Amino acid sequence: MDEIGTRLPPMAGVVRVGLRHPVRWIIAALCVVVLVIVGRAFAYGQIEWAYVGRFLTAKAIVQGFGNTLLLTALAMALGIILGLIAALMRLSENPVAKAIAGGYIWFFRGTPIYLQLLLWFNLALIFPSVGIPGLWEARMVDVMTPFWAALLGLGVCQGAYTAEVIRAGILSVDAGQVEAARAVGMRGPQVMRHIVLPQTLRIITPPISNEVIGMLKHTSIAAVISYNEVMHTASMIYFVNNRVIEMLIVCSIYYLAAVTILSILQSLLEKRLGRSLNRSSRRVASEEGAGA
Amino acid sequence: MIPAIVARNVRKSFGQVEVLRGITLEVRFGEVFGMIGPSGSGKSTFLRCLNSLETVDDGDVYVNGEFVGYRFQDGVLRQLDDRELSAQRMRTGMVFQRFNLFAHMTALENVCCGPMVVQGVAREEAHKTGRALLDQVGLKGYYDRYPVQLSGGQQQRVAIARAMAMKPEILLFDEPTSALDPELVDEVLETIKALAKEGRTMVVVTHELAFARDVCDRVAFMDEGQLVECATSAELFGAPKMPRTRDFLQRLNAQAAA
């Protein structure tokens, strides 16, 4: 060691003290105070918690939420099917298919969902009857029930958004994957099914989960065409008993519970689809040696 | 016997840039054919024309005696459809610079995917041959690893096994070691060398001059979209005839010495 080095004191073994964070403590204390004030306000506010408890298990509310879940599942399924078709059309080389998919996305993303629901519900004003000529015929007012109007309205609109999510997912799959699949002799549809879409699925799971959670709550807009989902049911009840806040709290509990479950399902799904990205067994591989 | 590959006056442009300016060459069955040359000389593009990953603008490409990408009918060349193109591509196997292993599949699934999807081979049988192929490239016990869990050299060896799984008549290598860390290059070259000894027909685009000299029967030197010189590897490396070949080899040798 040179002369300068020996004059600098050695610090091995000396206790090291971390940096203090006084501001963190102050901010944390302020947050707690605000939380207590808000909590106290609600505790002493005019909420009849007994009503909340009673209506939480009321048959009408449970059925209403059942309808919410049904509409969410079916509208989302329709949205994903339409979205996949529209995404593939938009990515195709066929200019007509491309333009039609573009127009679909343009229209259904470009108008409010509220407006679209009213359009579907009032379709009878444009087409008084519906059917296959000579085989089956019905009056549109009988066919376009609140359920069908809500399902078509939400599902078709969702398809326009999902199309863009799926398209982005497909585009993010590396072009080399497609070339490799082509090189082993796969045909176009086989490349899509076995190579591109499985990888797309992993990429689009977070945004699609987001859309499912959004859809669960958007179904409440079907109340405007008097579909019996949970918000509509709750409003029917509070028009009679005037317990507006209590009924809204009941609805919140149902929505929060469902979203919590969906979030858990999402993370399980992501974990499963992410298996191929988990580098953790890399270490095991190197411990085993080159294997050659 | 017909040659494995015949190229005559192959031309190809990307926009205004002509990347292949009349390539003529022949590769015989059982031969290991090397292609060397500076980056951008067109050697990779030429290789990709052999299995229709790129289309040729003009000239002939025959692989396994079949005209690539088109079928001659009623006096015109009709573009092959999806199904015909697949049938043609099956007869060559390709190994890419960046491996391009299917990221969502394990090593074994990568190898078995082609036979199962394209040829309809049953899972049991495909897995059996798949494991044998992975053993052959020195990856016994790595069947269930995903690509991210493998080193670059291991990934490239899986890619070689994947290409062989389709039992192709010709193997195409597109700079198989260019994306590898230096210490991983040898394990891949050794694997390719072992295949060469089996008498397989291979076209290898490479920057590894020592490998080309030792393993290839014949080597072509390409520059600026032209085939400058094509000779046995002993001749091309020992006594290059063309000044451009000599310059290229000297430059690289000087670099290696420095």
Coordinates of C-alpha atoms in Angstrom, one line a residue:
Chain A
M1 CA 0.0 0.0 0.0
D2 CA 1.3 3.5 -0.8
E3 CA 1.9 6.2 1.7
I4 CA -1.3 8.1 1.1
G5 CA -3.4 5.0 1.4
T6 CA -2.1 4.2 4.8
R7 CA -3.0 7.7 6.1
L8 CA -6.7 7.2 5.2
P9 CA -8.4 5.5 8.2
P10 CA -9.8 2.0 7.6
M11 CA -13.6 1.7 8.1
A12 CA -14.1 -2.1 8.1
G13 CA -16.4 -3.2 10.9
V14 CA -17.7 0.3 11.9
V15 CA -21.5 0.5 12.3
R16 CA -23.2 2.1 9.3
V17 CA -26.3 4.3 10.1
G18 CA -29.0 4.8 7.4
L19 CA -30.4 8.2 6.4
R20 CA -33.3 9.5 8.6
H21 CA -36.5 10.4 6.9
P22 CA -38.3 13.0 9.1
V23 CA -40.6 14.3 6.2
R24 CA -41.9 10.7 5.7
W25 CA -43.1 10.6 9.2
I26 CA -44.8 14.0 9.0
I27 CA -46.6 13.0 5.8
A28 CA -47.7 9.6 7.2
A29 CA -49.1 11.3 10.3
L30 CA -51.1 13.8 8.1
C31 CA -52.5 11.0 6.1
V32 CA -53.7 9.2 9.2
V33 CA -55.3 12.3 10.5
V34 CA -57.2 12.8 7.3
L35 CA -58.3 9.2 7.3
V36 CA -59.6 9.5 10.8
I37 CA -61.6 12.6 10.0
V38 CA -63.2 11.0 7.0
G39 CA -63.9 7.8 8.8
R40 CA -65.5 9.7 11.8
A41 CA -67.6 11.7 9.4
F42 CA -69.1 8.6 7.9
A43 CA -69.5 6.9 11.3
Y44 CA -71.6 9.8 12.5
G45 CA -73.2 10.6 9.2
Q46 CA -76.9 9.8 8.5
I47 CA -76.4 6.2 7.3
E48 CA -78.7 3.5 8.5
W49 CA -76.3 0.6 8.5
A50 CA -79.1 -1.7 9.4
Y51 CA -80.7 -1.1 6.0
V52 CA -77.4 -1.9 4.3
G53 CA -77.2 -5.2 6.1
R54 CA -80.8 -6.1 5.3
F55 CA -80.7 -5.3 1.6
L56 CA -77.3 -6.8 1.1
T57 CA -79.0 -10.2 0.9
A58 CA -82.4 -9.1 -0.5
K59 CA -83.6 -11.3 -3.3
A60 CA -84.1 -8.5 -5.8
I61 CA -80.5 -7.2 -5.2
V62 CA -79.0 -10.6 -5.5
Q63 CA -80.9 -11.3 -8.7
G64 CA -80.0 -7.8 -10.0
F65 CA -76.3 -8.5 -9.4
G66 CA -76.7 -11.9 -11.1
N67 CA -78.0 -10.0 -14.1
T68 CA -75.0 -7.6 -13.9
L69 CA -72.6 -10.6 -13.9
L70 CA -74.5 -12.3 -16.8
L71 CA -74.4 -9.2 -18.9
T72 CA -70.7 -8.6 -18.1
A73 CA -69.7 -12.1 -19.1
L74 CA -71.8 -12.2 -22.3
A75 CA -71.0 -8.7 -23.5
M76 CA -67.3 -9.3 -22.9
A77 CA -67.4 -12.6 -24.8
L78 CA -69.1 -10.9 -27.7
G79 CA -66.6 -8.1 -27.5
I80 CA -63.6 -10.4 -27.6
I81 CA -65.0 -12.4 -30.5
L82 CA -65.8 -9.2 -32.5
G83 CA -62.5 -7.7 -31.4
L84 CA -60.5 -10.7 -32.7
I85 CA -62.3 -10.7 -36.0
A86 CA -61.9 -6.9 -36.4
A87 CA -58.2 -7.0 -35.4
L88 CA -57.5 -9.8 -38.0
M89 CA -59.5 -7.9 -40.6
R90 CA -57.5 -4.7 -39.9
L91 CA -54.2 -6.6 -40.2
S92 CA -55.2 -8.4 -43.3
E93 CA -53.9 -7.4 -46.8
N94 CA -57.5 -7.2 -48.1
P95 CA -58.3 -3.4 -48.5
V96 CA -62.0 -3.9 -48.2
A97 CA -61.8 -6.0 -45.0
K98 CA -59.4 -3.5 -43.6
A99 CA -61.6 -0.5 -44.4
I100 CA -64.7 -2.2 -42.9
A101 CA -62.9 -3.0 -39.7
G102 CA -61.6 0.5 -39.6
G103 CA -65.1 1.9 -40.0
Y104 CA -66.5 -0.3 -37.3
I105 CA -63.9 0.8 -34.8
W106 CA -64.3 4.4 -35.9
F107 CA -68.1 4.4 -35.4
F108 CA -68.3 2.5 -32.1
R109 CA -65.4 4.2 -30.4
G110 CA -66.6 7.6 -31.8
T111 CA -70.1 7.7 -30.2
P112 CA -71.1 7.5 -26.5
I113 CA -72.2 4.1 -25.2
Y114 CA -75.3 5.8 -23.8
L115 CA -76.3 6.9 -27.3
Q116 CA -75.5 3.4 -28.7
L117 CA -77.7 1.7 -26.1
L118 CA -80.6 4.0 -27.0
L119 CA -80.0 3.2 -30.7
W120 CA -80.2 -0.5 -30.2
F121 CA -83.2 -0.2 -27.9
N122 CA -85.0 1.9 -30.4
L123 CA -84.0 -0.1 -33.5
A124 CA -87.7 -0.8 -34.1
L125 CA -88.0 2.8 -35.2
I126 CA -85.7 2.0 -38.2
F127 CA -86.6 -1.6 -38.7
P128 CA -90.1 -2.3 -37.5
S129 CA -89.7 -6.0 -38.2
V130 CA -86.9 -8.5 -38.4
G131 CA -86.5 -12.0 -39.8
I132 CA -85.4 -14.3 -42.6
P133 CA -87.7 -13.8 -45.6
G134 CA -90.2 -16.7 -45.9
L135 CA -88.9 -18.5 -42.8
W136 CA -89.3 -16.5 -39.7
E137 CA -90.5 -13.0 -39.0
A138 CA -91.0 -11.0 -35.8
R139 CA -91.7 -7.5 -34.6
M140 CA -88.5 -5.7 -33.6
V141 CA -90.1 -4.4 -30.4
D142 CA -90.6 -8.0 -29.3
V143 CA -87.0 -9.1 -30.2
M144 CA -85.1 -6.1 -28.9
T145 CA -85.8 -6.5 -25.2
P146 CA -83.7 -4.5 -22.7
F147 CA -81.5 -7.6 -22.3
W148 CA -80.7 -8.0 -26.0
A149 CA -80.3 -4.2 -26.5
A150 CA -77.9 -4.1 -23.5
L151 CA -75.9 -7.1 -24.7
L152 CA -75.6 -5.9 -28.3
G153 CA -74.9 -2.4 -27.3
L154 CA -72.2 -3.2 -24.8
G155 CA -70.7 -6.1 -26.7
V156 CA -70.5 -4.4 -30.1
C157 CA -69.0 -1.3 -28.6
Q158 CA -66.5 -3.4 -26.5
G159 CA -65.5 -5.2 -29.7
A160 CA -64.2 -1.9 -31.1
Y161 CA -62.0 -1.3 -28.2
T162 CA -60.9 -4.9 -27.9
A163 CA -60.0 -5.0 -31.6
E164 CA -57.3 -2.3 -30.9
V165 CA -56.0 -4.2 -27.9
I166 CA -55.7 -7.4 -29.8
R167 CA -54.2 -5.7 -32.8
A168 CA -51.5 -4.1 -30.6
G169 CA -50.9 -7.5 -29.0
I170 CA -50.5 -9.3 -32.4
L171 CA -48.1 -6.5 -33.7
S172 CA -45.9 -6.8 -30.6
V173 CA -45.1 -10.5 -31.4
D174 CA -41.6 -10.5 -32.9
A175 CA -41.6 -10.9 -36.7
G176 CA -38.8 -13.5 -36.3
Q177 CA -41.4 -15.8 -34.6
V178 CA -43.5 -15.8 -37.8
E179 CA -40.5 -16.3 -40.0
A180 CA -39.4 -19.3 -37.9
A181 CA -42.9 -20.8 -38.1
R182 CA -43.0 -20.2 -41.9
A183 CA -39.5 -21.8 -42.2
V184 CA -40.7 -25.1 -40.6
G185 CA -43.6 -25.1 -43.1
M186 CA -46.5 -23.8 -41.2
R187 CA -49.3 -22.3 -43.2
G188 CA -50.7 -18.8 -42.5
P189 CA -53.6 -19.9 -40.2
Q190 CA -51.3 -22.4 -38.4
V191 CA -48.8 -19.6 -37.7
M192 CA -51.6 -17.5 -36.3
R193 CA -53.1 -20.2 -34.1
H194 CA -50.0 -22.0 -32.8
I195 CA -47.4 -19.2 -32.7
V196 CA -48.8 -15.7 -32.8
L197 CA -52.1 -15.8 -30.8
P198 CA -50.7 -17.8 -27.8
Q199 CA -48.1 -15.1 -27.4
T200 CA -50.6 -12.4 -28.0
L201 CA -52.8 -13.8 -25.2
R202 CA -50.1 -13.2 -22.6
I203 CA -49.5 -9.7 -23.8
I204 CA -53.2 -8.7 -23.8
T205 CA -54.2 -10.3 -20.6
P206 CA -53.6 -7.2 -18.4
P207 CA -55.4 -4.7 -20.7
I208 CA -58.3 -7.2 -21.4
S209 CA -58.7 -7.8 -17.6
N210 CA -58.9 -4.0 -17.3
E211 CA -61.7 -4.0 -19.9
V212 CA -63.5 -6.8 -18.0
I213 CA -63.4 -4.8 -14.8
G214 CA -64.5 -1.7 -16.8
M215 CA -67.4 -3.7 -18.4
L216 CA -68.6 -4.9 -15.0
K217 CA -69.2 -1.3 -14.0
H218 CA -70.3 -0.1 -17.5
T219 CA -73.2 -2.6 -17.4
S220 CA -74.8 -0.2 -14.9
I221 CA -75.6 2.1 -17.9
A222 CA -78.1 -0.5 -19.1
A223 CA -80.3 0.9 -16.4
V224 CA -81.3 3.7 -18.8
I225 CA -83.0 1.1 -21.0
S226 CA -84.5 -0.5 -17.8
Y227 CA -82.5 -3.7 -17.9
N228 CA -82.7 -5.2 -14.4
E229 CA -79.1 -5.1 -13.4
V230 CA -78.1 -4.2 -9.8
M231 CA -78.1 -0.4 -10.1
H232 CA -81.5 -0.4 -11.8
T233 CA -82.9 -2.7 -9.1
A234 CA -81.4 -0.6 -6.3
S235 CA -82.9 2.6 -7.8
M236 CA -86.3 0.9 -8.0
I237 CA -86.0 0.1 -4.2
Y238 CA -84.8 3.6 -3.1
F239 CA -87.6 5.3 -5.1
V240 CA -89.9 3.4 -2.7
N241 CA -88.0 3.5 0.6
N242 CA -85.9 6.6 0.2
R243 CA -82.8 4.9 1.5
V244 CA -80.7 6.2 -1.4
I245 CA -77.2 6.2 0.3
E246 CA -77.8 2.8 1.9
M247 CA -78.8 1.2 -1.4
L248 CA -75.8 2.7 -3.1
I249 CA -73.5 1.3 -0.4
V250 CA -75.1 -2.1 -1.0
C251 CA -74.2 -1.8 -4.7
S252 CA -70.7 -0.6 -3.9
I253 CA -70.1 -3.7 -1.8
Y254 CA -71.1 -6.0 -4.6
Y255 CA -69.0 -4.2 -7.2
L256 CA -66.0 -4.1 -4.9
A257 CA -66.3 -7.8 -4.1
A258 CA -66.6 -8.7 -7.7
V259 CA -63.7 -6.6 -8.8
T260 CA -61.5 -8.0 -6.0
I261 CA -62.2 -11.5 -7.2
L262 CA -61.6 -10.5 -10.8
S263 CA -58.2 -9.0 -9.9
I264 CA -57.2 -12.2 -8.1
L265 CA -58.2 -14.2 -11.2
Q266 CA -56.2 -11.8 -13.4
S267 CA -53.0 -12.3 -11.4
L268 CA -53.5 -16.1 -11.4
L269 CA -54.0 -16.0 -15.2
E270 CA -50.9 -13.8 -15.7
K271 CA -48.8 -16.1 -13.5
R272 CA -49.9 -19.1 -15.6
L273 CA -49.3 -17.4 -19.0
G274 CA -46.0 -15.9 -17.8
R275 CA -44.4 -19.3 -17.1
S276 CA -42.3 -19.1 -20.2
L277 CA -40.9 -15.7 -19.1
N278 CA -39.8 -16.9 -15.7
R279 CA -36.0 -16.9 -15.8
S280 CA -35.7 -18.3 -12.3
S281 CA -34.7 -21.8 -13.3
R282 CA -31.8 -20.3 -15.3
R283 CA -29.6 -20.7 -12.2
V284 CA -30.5 -24.4 -11.9
A285 CA -29.5 -24.8 -15.6
S286 CA -26.1 -23.3 -15.1
E287 CA -25.5 -25.4 -11.9
E288 CA -26.1 -28.5 -13.9
G289 CA -23.3 -27.5 -16.2
A290 CA -23.4 -27.0 -20.0
G291 CA -24.9 -30.5 -20.5
A292 CA -23.0 -30.9 -23.7
Chain B
M1 CA -28.2 -36.3 -60.1
I2 CA -29.8 -32.8 -59.9
P3 CA -28.0 -30.3 -57.7
A4 CA -29.5 -29.4 -54.3
I5 CA -29.6 -25.7 -55.2
V6 CA -29.3 -23.9 -58.5
A7 CA -29.4 -20.1 -58.7
R8 CA -29.2 -18.4 -62.1
N9 CA -29.0 -14.6 -62.4
V10 CA -30.9 -14.0 -59.2
R11 CA -31.9 -10.3 -58.8
K12 CA -33.6 -8.7 -55.9
S13 CA -34.1 -5.0 -54.9
F14 CA -35.4 -3.4 -51.7
G15 CA -36.9 -0.2 -53.1
Q16 CA -34.1 1.6 -55.0
V17 CA -31.3 -0.6 -53.6
E18 CA -30.4 -3.6 -55.6
V19 CA -29.2 -6.1 -53.0
L20 CA -28.7 -9.1 -55.3
R21 CA -27.2 -8.3 -58.7
G22 CA -27.3 -11.5 -60.7
I23 CA -26.2 -14.3 -58.4
T24 CA -25.4 -17.6 -60.2
L25 CA -24.3 -20.6 -58.2
E26 CA -24.8 -24.3 -57.6
V27 CA -24.8 -26.4 -54.4
R28 CA -24.6 -30.2 -54.7
F29 CA -26.3 -32.7 -52.4
G30 CA -24.0 -33.7 -49.5
E31 CA -22.0 -30.6 -49.8
V32 CA -21.4 -27.9 -47.1
F33 CA -21.5 -24.6 -48.9
G34 CA -20.2 -21.5 -47.1
M35 CA -21.1 -17.9 -47.9
I36 CA -18.9 -15.1 -46.6
G37 CA -18.6 -11.4 -47.3
P38 CA -19.0 -8.1 -45.6
S39 CA -22.2 -7.0 -43.9
G40 CA -24.8 -5.8 -46.5
S41 CA -23.2 -7.9 -49.3
G42 CA -26.5 -9.7 -49.8
K43 CA -25.6 -13.2 -48.5
S44 CA -28.4 -13.4 -45.9
T45 CA -30.9 -12.0 -48.4
F46 CA -29.9 -14.7 -50.9
L47 CA -30.3 -17.4 -48.2
R48 CA -33.8 -16.1 -47.4
C49 CA -34.7 -16.4 -51.1
L50 CA -34.0 -20.1 -50.9
N51 CA -37.1 -20.7 -48.7
S52 CA -39.3 -17.9 -49.9
L53 CA -38.8 -15.7 -46.9
E54 CA -37.9 -13.2 -49.5
T55 CA -39.2 -13.2 -53.1
V56 CA -36.9 -13.0 -56.0
D57 CA -37.4 -10.2 -58.6
D58 CA -35.8 -12.0 -61.5
G59 CA -33.8 -15.1 -62.3
D60 CA -34.2 -18.8 -61.3
V61 CA -33.9 -20.4 -57.9
Y62 CA -34.3 -24.2 -57.9
V63 CA -34.2 -26.0 -54.6
N64 CA -34.4 -29.8 -54.5
G65 CA -35.2 -29.5 -58.2
E66 CA -38.3 -27.4 -57.6
F67 CA -38.6 -23.8 -58.8
V68 CA -38.9 -21.7 -55.6
G69 CA -42.1 -19.6 -55.0
Y70 CA -43.7 -20.3 -58.4
R71 CA -45.0 -23.1 -60.5
F72 CA -44.6 -23.1 -64.3
Q73 CA -48.0 -23.6 -65.9
D74 CA -49.5 -22.6 -69.3
G75 CA -46.4 -20.6 -70.2
V76 CA -46.4 -18.4 -67.1
L77 CA -45.0 -18.6 -63.6
R78 CA -47.9 -18.7 -61.1
Q79 CA -47.2 -17.8 -57.5
L80 CA -47.6 -20.7 -55.1
D81 CA -50.4 -20.5 -52.6
D82 CA -50.1 -20.9 -48.9
R83 CA -50.3 -24.7 -48.9
E84 CA -47.9 -25.2 -51.8
L85 CA -45.4 -22.8 -50.3
S86 CA -45.5 -24.7 -47.0
A87 CA -44.9 -28.0 -48.7
Q88 CA -41.9 -26.5 -50.4
R89 CA -40.5 -24.9 -47.2
M90 CA -40.8 -28.1 -45.3
R91 CA -38.0 -29.5 -47.5
T92 CA -35.5 -27.0 -46.1
G93 CA -34.7 -26.2 -42.5
M94 CA -33.5 -22.8 -41.4
V95 CA -31.5 -21.6 -38.4
F96 CA -31.6 -17.9 -37.8
Q97 CA -29.1 -15.4 -36.5
R98 CA -31.4 -14.4 -33.6
F99 CA -32.5 -18.1 -32.9
N100 CA -36.2 -17.1 -33.1
L101 CA -37.3 -19.9 -30.8
F102 CA -41.0 -19.9 -30.1
A103 CA -41.0 -17.9 -26.8
H104 CA -44.0 -19.6 -25.3
M105 CA -42.8 -23.1 -25.8
T106 CA -40.3 -25.3 -24.0
A107 CA -37.2 -26.6 -25.9
L108 CA -39.0 -29.9 -26.6
E109 CA -42.2 -28.2 -27.7
N110 CA -40.1 -26.0 -30.1
V111 CA -38.6 -29.1 -31.7
C112 CA -41.9 -31.0 -31.9
C113 CA -44.1 -28.2 -33.0
G114 CA -43.3 -28.4 -36.7
P115 CA -43.8 -32.2 -37.0
M116 CA -47.0 -32.1 -34.9
V117 CA -48.7 -29.1 -36.5
V118 CA -47.5 -29.4 -40.1
Q119 CA -47.1 -33.1 -40.6
G120 CA -49.7 -34.3 -38.0
V121 CA -47.2 -36.5 -36.2
A122 CA -48.7 -37.9 -33.0
R123 CA -47.4 -36.3 -29.7
E124 CA -45.8 -39.5 -28.4
E125 CA -43.8 -40.1 -31.5
A126 CA -42.9 -36.4 -32.0
H127 CA -41.6 -36.2 -28.4
K128 CA -39.6 -39.3 -28.8
T129 CA -37.8 -38.0 -31.9
G130 CA -37.7 -34.5 -30.4
R131 CA -35.8 -35.8 -27.3
A132 CA -33.4 -37.7 -29.5
L133 CA -32.7 -34.6 -31.5
L134 CA -32.1 -32.5 -28.4
D135 CA -29.8 -35.3 -27.1
Q136 CA -27.9 -35.1 -30.4
V137 CA -27.2 -31.4 -30.0
G138 CA -26.0 -31.9 -26.5
L139 CA -29.1 -30.7 -24.6
K140 CA -30.2 -33.9 -22.8
G141 CA -32.2 -32.9 -19.8
Y142 CA -33.0 -29.5 -21.1
Y143 CA -36.3 -30.6 -22.6
D144 CA -38.6 -28.5 -20.4
R145 CA -36.6 -25.3 -20.4
Y146 CA -38.2 -22.2 -21.9
P147 CA -36.0 -20.1 -24.3
V148 CA -35.4 -17.4 -21.6
Q149 CA -34.0 -20.1 -19.3
L150 CA -31.3 -21.1 -21.9
S151 CA -28.1 -19.4 -22.9
G152 CA -27.7 -18.1 -26.4
G153 CA -25.7 -21.1 -27.4
Q154 CA -28.2 -23.5 -26.0
Q155 CA -31.0 -21.7 -27.7
Q156 CA -29.3 -21.9 -31.0
R157 CA -28.7 -25.6 -30.6
V158 CA -32.5 -26.0 -29.9
A159 CA -33.1 -24.1 -33.1
I160 CA -30.8 -26.5 -35.0
A161 CA -32.8 -29.5 -33.5
R162 CA -36.0 -27.7 -34.5
A163 CA -34.8 -27.3 -38.1
M164 CA -33.8 -31.0 -38.3
A165 CA -37.1 -32.2 -36.8
M166 CA -38.8 -31.7 -40.2
K167 CA -36.2 -34.0 -41.8
P168 CA -35.3 -31.4 -44.4
E169 CA -33.1 -32.3 -47.4
I170 CA -31.2 -29.0 -47.0
L171 CA -30.3 -27.0 -43.9
L172 CA -29.8 -23.2 -44.2
F173 CA -27.8 -21.4 -41.6
D174 CA -28.1 -17.6 -41.4
E175 CA -25.1 -16.3 -39.5
P176 CA -25.8 -18.8 -36.7
T177 CA -23.2 -17.5 -34.3
S178 CA -23.3 -13.7 -34.9
A179 CA -25.7 -13.0 -32.0
L180 CA -23.7 -15.1 -29.5
D181 CA -21.3 -14.1 -26.8
P182 CA -17.8 -15.2 -27.9
E183 CA -17.5 -18.0 -25.4
L184 CA -20.7 -19.6 -26.7
V185 CA -19.7 -19.6 -30.4
D186 CA -17.8 -22.9 -30.3
E187 CA -20.5 -25.1 -28.9
V188 CA -22.8 -24.1 -31.8
L189 CA -20.0 -24.5 -34.4
E190 CA -19.2 -27.9 -33.0
T191 CA -22.9 -28.9 -33.4
I192 CA -22.9 -27.7 -37.0
K193 CA -19.6 -29.4 -37.6
A194 CA -21.0 -32.7 -36.4
L195 CA -23.9 -32.4 -38.8
A196 CA -21.5 -31.6 -41.6
K197 CA -19.7 -34.9 -40.9
E198 CA -23.0 -36.8 -41.4
G199 CA -23.0 -35.6 -45.0
R200 CA -25.9 -33.3 -44.8
T201 CA -26.4 -30.7 -47.4
M202 CA -26.0 -27.3 -45.8
V203 CA -25.6 -23.7 -46.8
V204 CA -23.9 -21.6 -44.1
V205 CA -23.8 -17.8 -44.2
T206 CA -21.1 -16.9 -41.7
H207 CA -18.5 -14.5 -40.4
E208 CA -16.5 -17.2 -38.9
L209 CA -13.7 -17.6 -41.5
A210 CA -11.9 -20.4 -39.7
F211 CA -15.1 -22.4 -39.5
A212 CA -15.8 -21.8 -43.2
R213 CA -12.2 -22.8 -44.1
D214 CA -12.3 -26.0 -41.9
V215 CA -15.8 -27.2 -42.4
C216 CA -17.1 -26.0 -45.8
D217 CA -16.4 -28.0 -49.0
R218 CA -16.8 -24.9 -51.1
V219 CA -17.1 -21.2 -50.2
A220 CA -18.6 -18.3 -52.0
F221 CA -17.4 -14.7 -51.4
M222 CA -20.1 -12.1 -51.9
D223 CA -19.7 -8.3 -52.1
E224 CA -22.2 -5.6 -53.0
G225 CA -24.8 -8.0 -54.2
Q226 CA -22.4 -9.9 -56.5
L227 CA -20.8 -13.3 -56.2
V228 CA -17.2 -12.3 -56.5
E229 CA -15.6 -15.7 -56.2
C230 CA -16.7 -19.3 -55.6
A231 CA -14.1 -22.1 -55.0
T232 CA -13.2 -24.9 -52.8
S233 CA -12.4 -23.6 -49.3
A234 CA -8.7 -24.5 -49.7
E235 CA -8.5 -22.5 -52.9
L236 CA -10.6 -19.5 -51.7
F237 CA -8.7 -19.1 -48.5
G238 CA -5.3 -20.4 -49.7
A239 CA -5.1 -18.7 -53.1
P240 CA -7.9 -16.2 -53.7
K241 CA -8.0 -15.2 -57.4
M242 CA -10.0 -12.0 -57.2
P243 CA -8.5 -8.8 -55.6
R244 CA -11.7 -8.1 -53.7
T245 CA -11.6 -11.5 -52.0
R246 CA -7.9 -11.0 -51.2
D247 CA -8.7 -7.5 -49.7
F248 CA -11.5 -8.9 -47.6
L249 CA -9.5 -11.8 -46.2
Q250 CA -6.5 -9.6 -45.6
R251 CA -8.5 -7.1 -43.7
L252 CA -10.1 -9.7 -41.5
N253 CA -6.8 -11.5 -40.9
A254 CA -5.2 -8.1 -39.9
Q255 CA -8.1 -7.6 -37.5
A256 CA -7.7 -11.0 -36.0
A257 CA -4.0 -10.5 -35.6
A258 CA -4.5 -7.1 -33.9

